[in-house]
Coordinates of C-alpha atoms in Angstrom, one line a residue:
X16 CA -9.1 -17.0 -39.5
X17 CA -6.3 -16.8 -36.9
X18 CA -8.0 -19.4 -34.9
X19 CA -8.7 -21.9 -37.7
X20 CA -5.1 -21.4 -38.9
X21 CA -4.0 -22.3 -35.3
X22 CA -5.9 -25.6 -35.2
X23 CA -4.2 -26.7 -38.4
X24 CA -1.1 -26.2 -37.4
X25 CA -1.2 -27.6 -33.7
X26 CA 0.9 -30.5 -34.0
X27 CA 4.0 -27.9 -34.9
X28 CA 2.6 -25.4 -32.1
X29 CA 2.9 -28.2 -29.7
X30 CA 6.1 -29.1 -30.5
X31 CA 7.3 -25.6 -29.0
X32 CA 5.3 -25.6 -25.9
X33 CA 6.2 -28.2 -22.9
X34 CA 3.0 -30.6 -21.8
X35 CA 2.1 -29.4 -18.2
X36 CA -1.1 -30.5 -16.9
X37 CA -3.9 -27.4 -17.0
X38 CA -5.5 -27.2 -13.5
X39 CA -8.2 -24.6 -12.4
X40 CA -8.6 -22.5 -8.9
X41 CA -5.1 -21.2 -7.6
X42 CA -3.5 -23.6 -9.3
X43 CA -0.9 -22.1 -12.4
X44 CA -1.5 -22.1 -15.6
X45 CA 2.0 -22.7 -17.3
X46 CA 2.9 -22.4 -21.2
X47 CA 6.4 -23.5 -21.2
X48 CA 9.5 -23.5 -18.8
X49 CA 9.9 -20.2 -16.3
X50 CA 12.8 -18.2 -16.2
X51 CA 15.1 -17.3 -20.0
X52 CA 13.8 -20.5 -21.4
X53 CA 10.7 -19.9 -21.3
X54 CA 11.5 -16.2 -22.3
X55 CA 13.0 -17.2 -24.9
X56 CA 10.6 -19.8 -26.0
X57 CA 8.0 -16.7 -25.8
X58 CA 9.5 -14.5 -28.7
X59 CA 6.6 -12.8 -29.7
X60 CA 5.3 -11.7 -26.4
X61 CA 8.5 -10.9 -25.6
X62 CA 8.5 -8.5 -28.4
X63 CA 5.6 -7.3 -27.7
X64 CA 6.8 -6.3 -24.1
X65 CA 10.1 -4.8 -25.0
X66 CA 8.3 -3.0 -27.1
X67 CA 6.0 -1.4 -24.7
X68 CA 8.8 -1.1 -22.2
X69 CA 10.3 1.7 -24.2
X70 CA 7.8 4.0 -23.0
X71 CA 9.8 3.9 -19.7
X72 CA 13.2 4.2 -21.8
X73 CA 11.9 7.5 -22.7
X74 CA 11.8 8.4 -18.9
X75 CA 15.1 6.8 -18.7
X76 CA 16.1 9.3 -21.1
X77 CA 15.4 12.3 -19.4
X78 CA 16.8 11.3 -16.0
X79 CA 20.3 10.4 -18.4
X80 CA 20.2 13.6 -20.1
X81 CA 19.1 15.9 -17.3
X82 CA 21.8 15.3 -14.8
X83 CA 24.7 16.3 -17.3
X84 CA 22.8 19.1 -18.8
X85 CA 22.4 20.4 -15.3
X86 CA 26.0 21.4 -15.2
X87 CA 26.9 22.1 -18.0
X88 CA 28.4 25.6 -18.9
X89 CA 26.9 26.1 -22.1
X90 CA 23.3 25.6 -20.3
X91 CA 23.6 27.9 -17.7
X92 CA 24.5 30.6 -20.0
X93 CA 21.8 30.1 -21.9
X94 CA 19.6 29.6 -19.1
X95 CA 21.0 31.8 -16.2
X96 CA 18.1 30.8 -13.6
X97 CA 20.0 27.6 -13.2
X98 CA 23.4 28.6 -12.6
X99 CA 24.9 28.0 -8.9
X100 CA 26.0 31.5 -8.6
X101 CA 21.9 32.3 -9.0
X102 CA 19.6 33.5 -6.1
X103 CA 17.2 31.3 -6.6
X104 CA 19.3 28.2 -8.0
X105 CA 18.5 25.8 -6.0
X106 CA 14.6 26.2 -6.6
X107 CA 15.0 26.2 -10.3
X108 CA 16.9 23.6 -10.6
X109 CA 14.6 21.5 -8.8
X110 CA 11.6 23.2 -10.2
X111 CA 12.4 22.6 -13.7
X112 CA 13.8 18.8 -13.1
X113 CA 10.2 18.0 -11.3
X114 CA 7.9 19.9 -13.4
X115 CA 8.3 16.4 -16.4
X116 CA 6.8 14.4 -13.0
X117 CA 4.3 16.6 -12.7
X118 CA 3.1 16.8 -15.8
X119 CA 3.9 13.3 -15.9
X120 CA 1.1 12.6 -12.9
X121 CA -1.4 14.7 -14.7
X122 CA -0.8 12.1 -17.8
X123 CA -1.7 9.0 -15.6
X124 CA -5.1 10.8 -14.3
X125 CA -5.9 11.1 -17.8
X126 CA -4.8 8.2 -19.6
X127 CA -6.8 5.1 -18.0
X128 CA -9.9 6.2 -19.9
X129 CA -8.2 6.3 -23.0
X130 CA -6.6 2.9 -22.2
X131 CA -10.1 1.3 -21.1
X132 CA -12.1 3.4 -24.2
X133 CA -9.2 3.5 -27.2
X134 CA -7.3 0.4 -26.1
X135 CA -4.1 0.3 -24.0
X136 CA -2.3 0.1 -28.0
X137 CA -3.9 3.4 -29.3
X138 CA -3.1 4.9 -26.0
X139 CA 0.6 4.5 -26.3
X140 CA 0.4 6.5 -29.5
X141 CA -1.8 9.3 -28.1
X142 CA 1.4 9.6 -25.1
X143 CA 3.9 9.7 -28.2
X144 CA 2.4 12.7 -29.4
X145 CA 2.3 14.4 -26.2
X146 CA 5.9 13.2 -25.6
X147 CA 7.3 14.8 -29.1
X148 CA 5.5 18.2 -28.6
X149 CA 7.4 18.5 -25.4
X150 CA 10.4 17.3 -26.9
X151 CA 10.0 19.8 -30.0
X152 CA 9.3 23.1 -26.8
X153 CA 12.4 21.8 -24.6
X154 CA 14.6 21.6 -27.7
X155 CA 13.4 24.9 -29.3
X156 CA 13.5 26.7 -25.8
X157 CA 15.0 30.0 -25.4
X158 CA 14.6 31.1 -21.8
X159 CA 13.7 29.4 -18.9
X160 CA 9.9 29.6 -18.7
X161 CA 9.7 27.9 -22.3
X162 CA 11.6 24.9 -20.6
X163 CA 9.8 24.2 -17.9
X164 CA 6.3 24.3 -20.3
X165 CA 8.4 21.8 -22.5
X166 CA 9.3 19.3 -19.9
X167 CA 5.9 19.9 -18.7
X168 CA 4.1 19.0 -21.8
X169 CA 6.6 16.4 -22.3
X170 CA 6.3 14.7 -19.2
X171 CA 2.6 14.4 -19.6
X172 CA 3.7 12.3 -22.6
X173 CA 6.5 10.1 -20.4
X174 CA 4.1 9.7 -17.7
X175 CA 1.6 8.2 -19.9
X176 CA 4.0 5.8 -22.3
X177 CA 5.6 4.5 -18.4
X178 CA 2.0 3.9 -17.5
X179 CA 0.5 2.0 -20.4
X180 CA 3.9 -0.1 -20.8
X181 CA 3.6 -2.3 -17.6
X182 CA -0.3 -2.4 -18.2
X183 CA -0.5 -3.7 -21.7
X184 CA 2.4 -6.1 -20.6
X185 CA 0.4 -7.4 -17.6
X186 CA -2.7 -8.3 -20.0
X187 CA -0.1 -10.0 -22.7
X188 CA 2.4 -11.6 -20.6
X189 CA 1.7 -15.8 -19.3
X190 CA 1.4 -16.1 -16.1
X191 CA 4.4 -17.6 -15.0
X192 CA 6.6 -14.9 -17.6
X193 CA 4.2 -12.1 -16.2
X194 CA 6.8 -10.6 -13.5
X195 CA 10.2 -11.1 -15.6
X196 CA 8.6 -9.2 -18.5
X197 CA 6.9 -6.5 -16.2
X198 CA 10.5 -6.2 -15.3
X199 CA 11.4 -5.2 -18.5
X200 CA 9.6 -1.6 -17.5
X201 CA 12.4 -0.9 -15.1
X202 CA 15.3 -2.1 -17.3
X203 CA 14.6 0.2 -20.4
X204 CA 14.4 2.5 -17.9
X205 CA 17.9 2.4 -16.8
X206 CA 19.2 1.2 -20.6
X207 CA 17.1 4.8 -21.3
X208 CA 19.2 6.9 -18.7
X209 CA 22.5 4.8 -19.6
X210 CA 22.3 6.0 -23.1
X211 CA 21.2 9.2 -22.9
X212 CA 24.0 9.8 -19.8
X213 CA 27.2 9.3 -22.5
X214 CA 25.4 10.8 -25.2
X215 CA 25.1 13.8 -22.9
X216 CA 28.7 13.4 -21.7
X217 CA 30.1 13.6 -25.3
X218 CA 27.8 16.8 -26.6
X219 CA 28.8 18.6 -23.7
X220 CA 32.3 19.2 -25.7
X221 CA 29.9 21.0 -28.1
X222 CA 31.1 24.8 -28.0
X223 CA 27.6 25.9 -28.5
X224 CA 23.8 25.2 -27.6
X225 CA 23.8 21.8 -29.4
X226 CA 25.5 20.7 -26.3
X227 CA 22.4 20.1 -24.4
X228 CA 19.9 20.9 -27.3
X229 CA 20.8 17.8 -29.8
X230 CA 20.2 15.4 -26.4
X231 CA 16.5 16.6 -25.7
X232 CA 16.1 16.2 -29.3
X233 CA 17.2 12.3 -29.8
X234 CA 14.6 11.7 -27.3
X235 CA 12.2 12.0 -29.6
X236 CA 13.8 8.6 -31.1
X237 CA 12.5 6.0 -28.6
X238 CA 8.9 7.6 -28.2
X239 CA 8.1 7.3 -31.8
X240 CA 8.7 3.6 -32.4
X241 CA 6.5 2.5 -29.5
X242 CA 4.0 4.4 -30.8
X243 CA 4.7 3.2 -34.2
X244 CA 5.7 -0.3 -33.5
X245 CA 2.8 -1.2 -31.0
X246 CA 0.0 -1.4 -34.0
X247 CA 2.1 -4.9 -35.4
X248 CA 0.9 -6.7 -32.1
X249 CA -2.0 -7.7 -30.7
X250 CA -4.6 -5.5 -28.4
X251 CA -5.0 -7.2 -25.2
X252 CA -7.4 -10.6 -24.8
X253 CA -8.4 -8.7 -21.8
X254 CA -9.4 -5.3 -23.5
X255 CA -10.8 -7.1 -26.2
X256 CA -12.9 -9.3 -23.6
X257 CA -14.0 -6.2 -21.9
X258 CA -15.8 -4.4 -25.2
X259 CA -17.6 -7.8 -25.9
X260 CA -15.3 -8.8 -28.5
X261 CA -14.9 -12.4 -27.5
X262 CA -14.0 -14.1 -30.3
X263 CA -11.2 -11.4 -31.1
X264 CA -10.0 -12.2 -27.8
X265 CA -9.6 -15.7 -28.2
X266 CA -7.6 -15.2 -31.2
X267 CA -5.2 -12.6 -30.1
X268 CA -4.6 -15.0 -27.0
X269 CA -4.0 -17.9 -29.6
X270 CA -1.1 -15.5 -31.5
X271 CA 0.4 -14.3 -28.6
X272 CA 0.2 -18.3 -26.9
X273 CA 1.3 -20.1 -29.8
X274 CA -0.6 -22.9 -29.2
X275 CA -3.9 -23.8 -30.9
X276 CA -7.0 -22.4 -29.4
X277 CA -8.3 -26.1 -28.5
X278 CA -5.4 -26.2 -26.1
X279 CA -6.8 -26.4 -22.9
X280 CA -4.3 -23.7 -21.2
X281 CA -5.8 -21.5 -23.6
X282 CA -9.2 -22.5 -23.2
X283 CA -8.6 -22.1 -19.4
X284 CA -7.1 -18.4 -19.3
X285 CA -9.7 -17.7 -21.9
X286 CA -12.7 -18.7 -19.9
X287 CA -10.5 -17.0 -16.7
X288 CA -10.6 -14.1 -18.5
X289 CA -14.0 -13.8 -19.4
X290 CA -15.4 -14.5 -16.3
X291 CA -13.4 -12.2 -14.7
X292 CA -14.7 -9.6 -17.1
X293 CA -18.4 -10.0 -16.6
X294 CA -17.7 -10.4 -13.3
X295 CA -16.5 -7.0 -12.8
X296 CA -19.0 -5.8 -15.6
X297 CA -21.8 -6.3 -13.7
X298 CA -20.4 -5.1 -10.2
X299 CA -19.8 -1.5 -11.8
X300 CA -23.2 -1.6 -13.2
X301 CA -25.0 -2.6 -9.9
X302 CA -22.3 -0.3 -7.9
X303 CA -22.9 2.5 -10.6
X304 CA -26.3 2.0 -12.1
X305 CA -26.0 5.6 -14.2
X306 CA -25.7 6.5 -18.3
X307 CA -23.7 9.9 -17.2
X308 CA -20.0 8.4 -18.5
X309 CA -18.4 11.6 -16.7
X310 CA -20.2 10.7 -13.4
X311 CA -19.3 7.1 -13.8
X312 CA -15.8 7.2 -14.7
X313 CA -15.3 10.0 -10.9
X314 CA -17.2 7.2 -9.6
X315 CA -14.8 4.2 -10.7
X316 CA -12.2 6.3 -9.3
X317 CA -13.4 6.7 -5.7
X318 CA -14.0 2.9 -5.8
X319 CA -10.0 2.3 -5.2
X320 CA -10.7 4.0 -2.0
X321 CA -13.6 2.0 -1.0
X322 CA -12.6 -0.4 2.0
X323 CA -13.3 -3.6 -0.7
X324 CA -10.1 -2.1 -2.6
X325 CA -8.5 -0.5 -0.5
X326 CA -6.0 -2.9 0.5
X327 CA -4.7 -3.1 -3.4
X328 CA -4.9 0.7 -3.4
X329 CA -3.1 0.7 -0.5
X330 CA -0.3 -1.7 -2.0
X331 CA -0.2 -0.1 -5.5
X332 CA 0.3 3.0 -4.4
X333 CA 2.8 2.1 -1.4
X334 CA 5.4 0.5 -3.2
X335 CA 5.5 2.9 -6.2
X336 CA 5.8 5.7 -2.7
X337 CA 8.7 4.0 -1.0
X338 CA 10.3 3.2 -4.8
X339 CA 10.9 7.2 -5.1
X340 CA 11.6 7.5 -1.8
X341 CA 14.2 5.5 -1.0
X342 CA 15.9 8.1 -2.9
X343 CA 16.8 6.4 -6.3
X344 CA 16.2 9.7 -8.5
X345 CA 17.8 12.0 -6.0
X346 CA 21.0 9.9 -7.0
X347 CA 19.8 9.8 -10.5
X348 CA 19.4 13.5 -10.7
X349 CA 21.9 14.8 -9.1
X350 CA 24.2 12.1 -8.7
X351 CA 27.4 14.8 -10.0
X352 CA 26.5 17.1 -6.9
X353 CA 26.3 14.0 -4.4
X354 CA 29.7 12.7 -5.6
X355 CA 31.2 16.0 -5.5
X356 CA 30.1 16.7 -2.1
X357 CA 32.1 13.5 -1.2
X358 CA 35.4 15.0 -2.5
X359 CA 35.4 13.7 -6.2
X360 CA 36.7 16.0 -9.0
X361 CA 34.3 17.2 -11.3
X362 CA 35.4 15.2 -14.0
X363 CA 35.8 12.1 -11.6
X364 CA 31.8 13.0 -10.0
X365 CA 30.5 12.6 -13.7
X366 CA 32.4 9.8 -14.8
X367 CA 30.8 8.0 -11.7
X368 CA 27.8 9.4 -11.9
X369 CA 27.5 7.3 -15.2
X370 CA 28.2 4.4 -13.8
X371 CA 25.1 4.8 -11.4
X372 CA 22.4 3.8 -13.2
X373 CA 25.7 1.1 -15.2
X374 CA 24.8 -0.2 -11.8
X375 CA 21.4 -0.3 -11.8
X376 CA 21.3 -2.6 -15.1
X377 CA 23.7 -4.8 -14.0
X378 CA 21.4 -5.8 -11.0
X379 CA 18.3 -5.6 -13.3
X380 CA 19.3 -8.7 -15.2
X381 CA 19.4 -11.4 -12.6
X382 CA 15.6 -9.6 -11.4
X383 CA 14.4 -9.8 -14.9
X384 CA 15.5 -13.8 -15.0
X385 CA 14.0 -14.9 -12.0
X386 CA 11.6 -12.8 -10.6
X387 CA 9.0 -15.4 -10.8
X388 CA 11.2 -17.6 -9.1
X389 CA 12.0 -15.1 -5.8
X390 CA 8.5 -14.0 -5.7
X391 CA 7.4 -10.0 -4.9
X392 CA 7.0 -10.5 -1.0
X393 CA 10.6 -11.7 -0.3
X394 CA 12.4 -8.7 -2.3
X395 CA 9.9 -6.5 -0.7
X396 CA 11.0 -6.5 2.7
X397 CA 14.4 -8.2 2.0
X398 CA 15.2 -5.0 -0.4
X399 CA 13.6 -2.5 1.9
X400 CA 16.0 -3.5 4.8
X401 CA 18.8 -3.8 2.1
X402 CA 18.4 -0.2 1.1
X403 CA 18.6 1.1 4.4
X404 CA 21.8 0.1 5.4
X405 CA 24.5 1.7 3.3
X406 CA 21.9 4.8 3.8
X407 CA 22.2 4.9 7.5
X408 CA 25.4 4.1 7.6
X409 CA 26.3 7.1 5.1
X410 CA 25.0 9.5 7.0
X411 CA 27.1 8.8 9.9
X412 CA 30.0 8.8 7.1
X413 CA 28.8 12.0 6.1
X414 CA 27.8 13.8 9.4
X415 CA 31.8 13.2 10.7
X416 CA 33.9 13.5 7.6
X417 CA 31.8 16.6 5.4
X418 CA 34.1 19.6 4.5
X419 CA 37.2 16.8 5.8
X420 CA 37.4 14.7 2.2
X421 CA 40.9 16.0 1.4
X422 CA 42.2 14.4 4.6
X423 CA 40.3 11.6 4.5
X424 CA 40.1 10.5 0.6
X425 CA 39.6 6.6 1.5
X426 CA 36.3 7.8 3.7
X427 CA 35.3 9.8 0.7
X428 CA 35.8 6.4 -1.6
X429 CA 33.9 4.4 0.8
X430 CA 31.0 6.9 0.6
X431 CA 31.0 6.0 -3.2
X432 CA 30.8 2.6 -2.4
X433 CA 27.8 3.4 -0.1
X434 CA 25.5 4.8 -3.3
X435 CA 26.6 1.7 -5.5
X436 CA 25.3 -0.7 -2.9
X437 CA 22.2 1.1 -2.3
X438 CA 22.0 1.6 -6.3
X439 CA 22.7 -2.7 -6.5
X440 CA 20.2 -3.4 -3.5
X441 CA 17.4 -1.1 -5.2
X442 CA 17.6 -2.3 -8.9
X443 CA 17.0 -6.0 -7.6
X444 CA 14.1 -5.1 -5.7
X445 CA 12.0 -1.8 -5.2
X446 CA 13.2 -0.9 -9.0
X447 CA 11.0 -3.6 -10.5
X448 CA 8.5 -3.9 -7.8
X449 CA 7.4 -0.3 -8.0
X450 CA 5.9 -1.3 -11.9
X451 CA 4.9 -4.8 -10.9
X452 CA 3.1 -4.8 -8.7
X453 CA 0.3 -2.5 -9.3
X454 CA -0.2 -4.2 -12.9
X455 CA -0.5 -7.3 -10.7
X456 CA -3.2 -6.3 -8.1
X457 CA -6.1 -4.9 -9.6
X458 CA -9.5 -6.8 -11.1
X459 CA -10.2 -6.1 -15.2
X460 CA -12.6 -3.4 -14.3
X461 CA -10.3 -1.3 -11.9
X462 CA -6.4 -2.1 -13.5
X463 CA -6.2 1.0 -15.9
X464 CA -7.0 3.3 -12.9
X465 CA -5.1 1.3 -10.5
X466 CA -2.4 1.2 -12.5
X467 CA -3.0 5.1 -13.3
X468 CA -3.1 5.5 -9.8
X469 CA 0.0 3.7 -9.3
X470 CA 2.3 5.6 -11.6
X471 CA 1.0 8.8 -11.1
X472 CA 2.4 8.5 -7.4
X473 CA 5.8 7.6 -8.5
X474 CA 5.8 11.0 -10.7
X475 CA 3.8 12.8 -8.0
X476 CA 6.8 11.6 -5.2
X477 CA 9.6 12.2 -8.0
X478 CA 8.4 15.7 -8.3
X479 CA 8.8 16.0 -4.8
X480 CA 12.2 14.4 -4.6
X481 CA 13.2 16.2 -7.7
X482 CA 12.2 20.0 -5.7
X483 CA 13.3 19.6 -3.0
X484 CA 16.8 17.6 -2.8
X485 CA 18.9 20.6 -4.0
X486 CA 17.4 22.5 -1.0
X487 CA 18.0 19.4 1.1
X488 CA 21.3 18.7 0.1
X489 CA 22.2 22.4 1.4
X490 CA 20.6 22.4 4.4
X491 CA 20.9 19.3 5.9
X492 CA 23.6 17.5 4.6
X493 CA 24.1 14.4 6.2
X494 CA 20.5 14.5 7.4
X495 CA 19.8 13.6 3.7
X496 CA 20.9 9.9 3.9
X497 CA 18.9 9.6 7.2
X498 CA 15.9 10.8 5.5
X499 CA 15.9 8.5 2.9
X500 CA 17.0 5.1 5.4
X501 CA 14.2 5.9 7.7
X502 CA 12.0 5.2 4.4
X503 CA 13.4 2.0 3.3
X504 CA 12.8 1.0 7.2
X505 CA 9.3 2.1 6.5
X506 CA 9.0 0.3 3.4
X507 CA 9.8 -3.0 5.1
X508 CA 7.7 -2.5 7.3
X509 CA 4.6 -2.0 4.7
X510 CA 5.7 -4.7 2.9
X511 CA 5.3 -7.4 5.3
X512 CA 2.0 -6.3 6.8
X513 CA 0.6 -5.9 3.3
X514 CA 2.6 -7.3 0.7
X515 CA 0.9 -10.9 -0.6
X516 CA 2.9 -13.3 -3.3
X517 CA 1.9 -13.0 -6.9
X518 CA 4.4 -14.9 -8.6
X519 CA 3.5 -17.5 -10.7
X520 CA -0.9 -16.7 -10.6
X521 CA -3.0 -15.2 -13.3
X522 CA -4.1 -11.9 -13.4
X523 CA -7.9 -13.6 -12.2
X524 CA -6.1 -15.6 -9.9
X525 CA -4.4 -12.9 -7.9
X526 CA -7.8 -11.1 -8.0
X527 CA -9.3 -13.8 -5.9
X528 CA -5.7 -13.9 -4.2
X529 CA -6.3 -10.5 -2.3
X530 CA -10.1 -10.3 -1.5
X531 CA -12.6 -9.2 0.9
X532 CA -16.5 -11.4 1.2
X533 CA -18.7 -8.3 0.4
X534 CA -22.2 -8.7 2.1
X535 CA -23.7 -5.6 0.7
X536 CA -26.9 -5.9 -1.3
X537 CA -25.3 -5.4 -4.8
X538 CA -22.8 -8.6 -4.2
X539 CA -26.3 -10.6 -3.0
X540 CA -27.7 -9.4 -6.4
X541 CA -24.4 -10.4 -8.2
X542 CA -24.8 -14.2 -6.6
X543 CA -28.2 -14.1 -8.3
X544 CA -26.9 -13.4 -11.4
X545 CA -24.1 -15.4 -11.4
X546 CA -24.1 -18.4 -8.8
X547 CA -21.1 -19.9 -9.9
X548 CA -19.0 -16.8 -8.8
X549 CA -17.3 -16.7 -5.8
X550 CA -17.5 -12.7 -4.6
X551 CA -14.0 -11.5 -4.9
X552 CA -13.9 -7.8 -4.5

């Protein structure tokens, strides 16, 4: 029906769409326009992405809400383990801020098969519920082991709504909207943390436990309309293609197109699409030839590692490494304590401690806009070096002005200055990139564990970041900036060596982008099969 509807009404379809010449190979296949008017021009898709993207605001959230929370008075007397004055302060505080990543990386080992068996729409609402539970634990909480089981439970539930946004927005999005709208991950983020940061600022004048207890219950907010909200659009033409249902897929790329499904653009991703999905169909099954599902699915999960993938492996789960630890959540976290140890009054370190991430969205626009246009490689190595600087140059700052900030107030300002350009230089490039990418590089058959892959090692390395900075920021003071510069030198350095350009390529086309001939017997029986394949791994 949505298919006959769209053939009777292509003349009006038409009119919203600009004529561009539909070419096969690496050539792109273009609806409309890049940049905002063609974003703009795309309003249901674009719905459909912001949509998804709040699964990252709800991680937004947390980071917002968590840095106030961590000093205020009314938490530490309910929670004593976190107060400064406590023993083991510095170990709970970064225990209970990392335990949401890790039970945010357990999520992402768990969620591609629900994405790839329950669709990557039914998914989303399955992380919702996880989400609320530990919402419900964190908000009810009354001593410190409860906590950490809430944010644990809860982040399986964030790690799982920032994992499935950028996937189902990867199989939605046009090809030449994909990277803008992918953006969108990494935007609601910040909007997330933004939000949650002045809510938290203004319950903090609470006398009592509402102070930091009304915050982790809002965020209950955000999770329930994705998981509400995503059943009024489409599943993905790509899902759909990959449990036979053809037809379905057609017409869901026809809604989400606007453009009749005679259009030849549509006809052409279409084909793409299927191709691609037998393609990789039969691979698994010659690669895999077993009926055990439990056997298969460990199996499809070594195959990242196999040398054929290994390069996108090794690119999916690089960036989303060098993304956490070029130090952006240490700031996030515990921005209050970095400003303070610069010299800032408290008031003054959580005033600018909300304009961090204030920061971070007003870089985030011009990325959003023209991503397609700068392509991935370029703000890959370009932001890597970017980063660096005001790092290495703060810890020098650092290393001869610490425990001198009352003599030397404009040195402590200039340190400020430092973290906002590293904030800028990171939301225009390793920001976005870190949920990009990975949606970008993977065949049909491997996405919803690459992408699995993917995010689990930005909560796995945010864990990390999120233990051990406290200690860090005690022990080796200026040694801290250093640590995290040497990284965006080493992310540069990745990038160029592995990096490739997506920008502007279908998801098929970027599968044939980064390849490797196979020889082995399987890909000989493939060419059998189908002799009109090329053998892309």
């Amino acid at each position: 029906m949505e298919t006959k509807e769209s053939l009777n009404n292509s003349q009006a379809a038409d009119s919203q769409v600009e004529d561009v010449e539909v070419q096969y190979g690496n050539t792109v296949i273009s609806y409309d326009s890049n940049g905002i008017s063609g974003i703009v021009r795309s309003p249901y898709v674009l719905g459909a992405a912001a949509l998804a993207s709040f699964g990252g605001f709800s991680f937004g959230y947390d980071q917002g809400v968590i840095s106030i929370i961590l000093v205020m008075e009314q938490f530490h007397e309910y929670f004593p383990e976190t107060a400064p004055g406590h023993p083991g302060y510095g170990f709970n505080v970064g225990f209970m801020t990392g335990m949401l990543e890790l039970g945010a990386f357990v999520g992402c080992l768990f969620l591609p098969y629900l994405a790839d068996r329950i669709s990557r729409k039914w998914s989303l609402t399955v992380a919702t519920f996880f989400f609320c539970v530990g919402a419900i634990i964190q908000t009810a909480a009354n001593n410190y082991g409860t906590l950490v089981a809430g944010r644990t439970i809860g982040g399986i539930g964030v790690g799982t709504l920032a994992m499935g946004a950028p996937l189902y927005i990867s199989e939605i999005a046009p090809p030449n909207l994909r990277g803008s709208l992918l953006v969108l991950e990494a935007i609601s983020i910040v909007i997330g943390a933004i939000i949650a940061y002045w809510i938290t600022y203004g319950t903090r004048e609470i006398a009592g436990e509402w102070a930091f207890r009304l915050p982790f219950l809002l965020q209950m907010v955000p999770a329930l309309v994705v998981g509400g909200g995503i059943h009024f659009f489409p599943f993905s033409p790509r899902w759909l293609a990959m449990r036979g249902r053809d037809d379905d897929s057609l017409q869901a790329l026809v809604k989400l197109r606007r453009v009749p499904a005679t259009d030849g653009r549509v006809q052409a991703e279409w084909k793409g699409i299927l191709s691609e999905v037998r393609f990789q169909e039969e691979m698994v099954r010659l690669e895999h030839p077993t009926n055990n599902r439990f056997k298969a699915e460990l199996a499809q999960w070594a195959d990242l590692f196999r040398p054929k993938y290994l390069k996108r492996t090794a690119i999916a789960l690089g960036i989303p490494f060098f993304q956490q630890f070029s130090g952006i959540n240490a700031f996030v976290y515990y921005a209050p304590t970095f400003f303070a140890a610069l010299g800032q009054s408290s008031e003054m370190a959580l005033i600018l401690s909300g304009m961090v991430n204030i920061c971070q969205l007003v870089a985030g626009i011009p990325t959003f806009l023209f991503l397609d246009q700068f392509g991935r490689r370029k703000l890959a190595i370009g932001g890597g070096i970017a980063m660096a600087i005001p790092h290495l140059i703060m810890a020098g700052v650092v290393a001869k002005f610490q425990g001198k900030w009352d003599d030397h107030k404009a040195m402590g300002w200039f340190g400020v200055a430092l973290i906002y350009i590293y904030v800028l230089c990171y939301a225009t490039s390793y920001g976005p990139l870190a949920w990009t990418l990975p949606a970008e590089v993977f065949p049909s058959s491997k996405r919803a564990k690459g992408v699995g892959a993917a995010t689990a090692m930005i909560w796995l390395a945010n864990f990390i970041i999120g233990v051990v900075v406290p200690e860090m920021m005690i022990k080796l003071g200026w040694g801290t900036y250093l640590f995290f510069g040497v990284f965006c030198v080493a992310a540069a350095i990745f990038s160029f060596f592995l990096v490739p350009e997506t920008s502007k390529k279908s998801l098929e086309q970027i599968s044939e982008l980064i390849h490797s001939k196979c020889q082995r017997p399987p890909c000989r029986q493939l060419g059998e099969l189908l002799p009109n394949r090329p053998f892309w791994g």
